[in-house]
């Protein structure tokens, strides 16, 4: 029988919800490209409930315990004395969400000789040292597409809130003011602007489709080009590299995975080549940007705004400069964990675990690493190597 460790974020500070603002969520069966939403044989949770926090347990306990497995659920993930690290020694499966990532470094893998499956309840498995997983023959899988549209919606919200200066205007209301000039002296229309995405995968393409009705000029760069009919439909300009795109764009949104090719891509040099007063939206991964270069660019005015929900490490320490830099629209990592998204990735986790325990293959599109190499979506969208370096700094959040 297997031991499964599931690392989830804490419950709300007022306790696990007893009710929700809405009674149901829409039921989707296919994603925009025709891929089916998760197809587990059964689920033991109500879609729309909070599943991603410790008490929600991703709806897994009954299923796993009925099969005789042991489930350990914890939010205590950082540092050598954490529950996560103490429980690792005999775990076969680790489940973690990118929002509250259980960093699976090579050192931690070395403490987990029985570990066979690292399962991401969400999208983005950069919190796992993929090179070490390749070397150790550990399977890494994620729930591809489960929250791509959730993020695409969030990106559109963040672009509009930065360009139109929404957050400071909202704060004037809370402060009891009516300071129109203060609100509008940083406020523009998005219409007519050049908007580009770094990567046009599931999220990037979702962003392009959602922005088309805003009458903006669309741009993208990606390792693989979109089909010609899609480029035509969206009237989107392809750029062979990031630099070509950022030179012409007023708004840049980052939608590629974090892997060695994309780590610290937005540094002082690249940001310096952007238009003065550009907006940068990063809901992909914090480490794709150089932390201090972003803060410097906002201070100098090279960037007019920066927004996103991804940081490095997570949770971000209290003194992380992105908490206090000017003209930012940061939130904790939430875009991919709406209640709607949680229902999909909890069902996807259940589907993968059913396959795992019944010896059936995991869907190819869910695979990142299998059999000692990048596989499935991992083969297409990632490159080999490790980007977990520095993740031990996440322990500073707990200490502060
Ligand atoms: P996809 O795999 O559909 O898309 C990723 C795209 O990035 C692919 O088209 C890939 O290209 C492209 N890409 C990879 N490397 C590069 C590069 N060096 N330069 C340009 N393009 C590159 O994934 P999603 O769109 O669903 O998700 C993307 C990322 O967003 C995730 O990996 C994750 O990090 C993040 N994410 C964040 C969430 C949040 O809550 N904030 C939730 C979900 C995801 P190709 O495959 O053509 O080679």
XYZ file of C-alpha atoms in Angstrom, residues 71-260:
190
model
C -2.828 10.006 2.985
C -0.878 12.719 4.789
C -2.134 16.256 4.151
C -0.113 19.226 5.348
C 0.656 22.853 4.594
C 3.930 22.644 6.514
C 6.358 22.349 3.608
C 9.496 24.440 4.131
C 12.658 23.725 6.074
C 14.165 20.477 7.357
C 11.762 20.282 10.314
C 8.629 20.637 8.192
C 6.013 17.872 8.214
C 6.616 17.476 4.488
C 10.312 16.770 4.862
C 9.785 14.504 7.866
C 7.163 12.415 6.062
C 9.086 12.068 2.798
C 11.234 9.062 3.764
C 8.623 6.419 2.872
C 6.340 8.323 0.480
C 5.522 6.887 -2.952
C 3.583 9.892 -4.236
C 3.852 13.623 -3.576
C 0.986 15.853 -4.664
C 1.558 19.592 -4.613
C -0.023 22.730 -5.986
C 2.069 25.480 -7.625
C 0.274 28.083 -5.480
C 1.896 26.683 -2.328
C 4.636 24.598 -3.851
C 6.301 21.729 -2.035
C 9.727 22.254 -3.580
C 11.044 18.828 -4.528
C 14.756 19.460 -4.775
C 17.378 16.822 -5.540
C 18.275 16.808 -1.812
C 14.694 16.079 -0.833
C 14.384 13.381 -3.489
C 17.474 11.759 -2.019
C 15.561 11.499 1.290
C 12.639 9.785 -0.479
C 13.945 6.511 -1.917
C 10.412 5.162 -2.521
C 9.192 8.243 -4.391
C 7.787 7.292 -7.809
C 5.284 10.005 -8.728
C 5.341 13.799 -8.284
C 1.911 15.033 -9.230
C 1.145 18.710 -9.716
C -2.438 19.632 -8.869
C -2.406 22.430 -11.410
C -0.035 23.368 -14.233
C 3.690 24.101 -13.989
C 6.041 21.541 -12.425
C 9.076 23.786 -12.043
C 8.919 23.319 -8.252
C 10.200 19.807 -8.950
C 13.862 19.442 -9.908
C 13.024 17.904 -13.278
C 16.616 16.941 -13.964
C 16.747 14.979 -10.701
C 13.370 13.372 -11.536
C 14.774 12.362 -14.943
C 17.900 10.938 -13.311
C 15.919 9.018 -10.663
C 13.192 7.709 -12.984
C 10.463 9.569 -11.086
C 7.297 10.292 -13.071
C 6.183 13.935 -13.039
C 2.676 14.763 -14.198
C 0.378 17.772 -14.077
C -3.255 18.445 -14.955
C -2.700 20.101 -18.305
C -5.319 22.708 -19.284
C -7.139 22.528 -15.905
C -6.623 26.227 -15.161
C -5.234 27.690 -18.388
C -8.409 29.647 -19.071
C -8.628 30.713 -15.413
C -5.206 32.326 -15.882
C -6.068 33.820 -19.286
C -9.053 35.584 -17.682
C -6.802 36.816 -14.880
C -4.274 38.192 -17.363
C -6.951 40.239 -19.119
C -8.101 41.556 -15.743
C -4.558 42.545 -14.785
C -3.815 44.231 -18.119
C -6.946 46.346 -17.800
C -6.393 47.127 -14.136
C -2.835 48.365 -14.782
C -3.503 50.338 -17.965
C -6.640 51.973 -16.528
C -5.055 52.473 -13.079
C -7.885 50.599 -11.361
C -6.272 49.637 -8.039
C -5.154 53.148 -6.938
C -8.564 54.520 -7.984
C -10.318 51.889 -5.866
C -8.064 52.811 -2.946
C -9.166 56.482 -3.193
C -12.740 55.331 -2.599
C -11.740 53.311 0.451
C -9.773 56.317 1.785
C -12.931 58.460 1.476
C -11.587 60.577 -1.382
C -12.889 61.735 -4.748
C -9.471 62.433 -6.254
C -10.205 62.179 -9.937
C -6.988 63.813 -11.118
C -4.919 61.529 -8.905
C -6.733 58.535 -10.364
C -6.511 59.482 -14.022
C -3.014 60.893 -14.295
C -1.798 57.316 -14.862
C -4.879 56.038 -16.712
C -5.040 55.155 -20.438
C -7.253 53.246 -22.863
C -6.071 49.827 -23.956
C -7.638 50.326 -27.388
C -5.015 50.664 -30.118
C -2.101 49.462 -27.961
C 0.391 46.817 -29.118
C -0.058 43.778 -26.871
C 2.233 40.766 -27.026
C 2.460 37.371 -25.366
C 5.643 35.463 -24.630
C 4.367 31.995 -25.619
C 1.091 31.176 -27.285
C 0.348 27.853 -25.626
C -2.936 27.166 -23.879
C -2.846 30.333 -21.751
C -1.138 32.609 -24.275
C -3.588 31.707 -27.016
C -6.479 32.121 -24.561
C -5.221 35.622 -23.784
C -4.913 36.510 -27.483
C -8.461 35.309 -28.164
C -9.856 37.263 -25.219
C -8.044 40.459 -26.170
C -9.015 40.499 -29.840
C -12.369 42.296 -29.224
C -10.505 45.140 -27.482
C -9.215 46.367 -30.879
C -5.583 46.086 -29.890
C -2.707 45.007 -32.151
C -1.684 41.498 -31.161
C 1.818 39.969 -31.148
C 3.332 36.656 -30.016
C 6.557 34.705 -29.889
C 6.820 30.957 -29.261
C 9.151 28.067 -30.027
C 6.462 26.636 -32.313
C 4.414 28.839 -34.618
C 0.599 28.877 -34.446
C -1.286 27.447 -37.454
C -1.563 30.015 -40.273
C -5.375 30.092 -40.011
C -5.158 30.999 -36.300
C -2.665 33.785 -37.004
C -5.034 35.094 -39.665
C -8.160 34.813 -37.507
C -6.502 36.787 -34.700
C -4.548 39.095 -37.008
C -1.576 38.422 -34.733
C 2.043 39.204 -35.651
C 4.613 36.462 -35.031
C 8.075 37.418 -33.718
C 11.002 35.013 -34.031
C 12.345 36.012 -30.611
C 11.412 37.767 -27.387
C 13.506 40.851 -28.109
C 11.748 41.560 -31.397
C 8.370 41.404 -29.586
C 9.199 43.482 -26.538
C 10.680 46.324 -28.632
C 7.288 47.083 -30.200
C 4.809 46.224 -27.433
C 3.094 48.544 -24.954
C 1.862 45.564 -22.945
C 3.734 42.271 -22.576
C 2.228 39.186 -20.947
C 4.424 36.210 -20.014
C 2.840 32.791 -20.553
C 5.699 30.302 -20.946
C 6.752 27.681 -18.392
C 9.763 28.249 -16.158
C 12.655 26.078 -17.295
C 16.359 26.748 -17.858
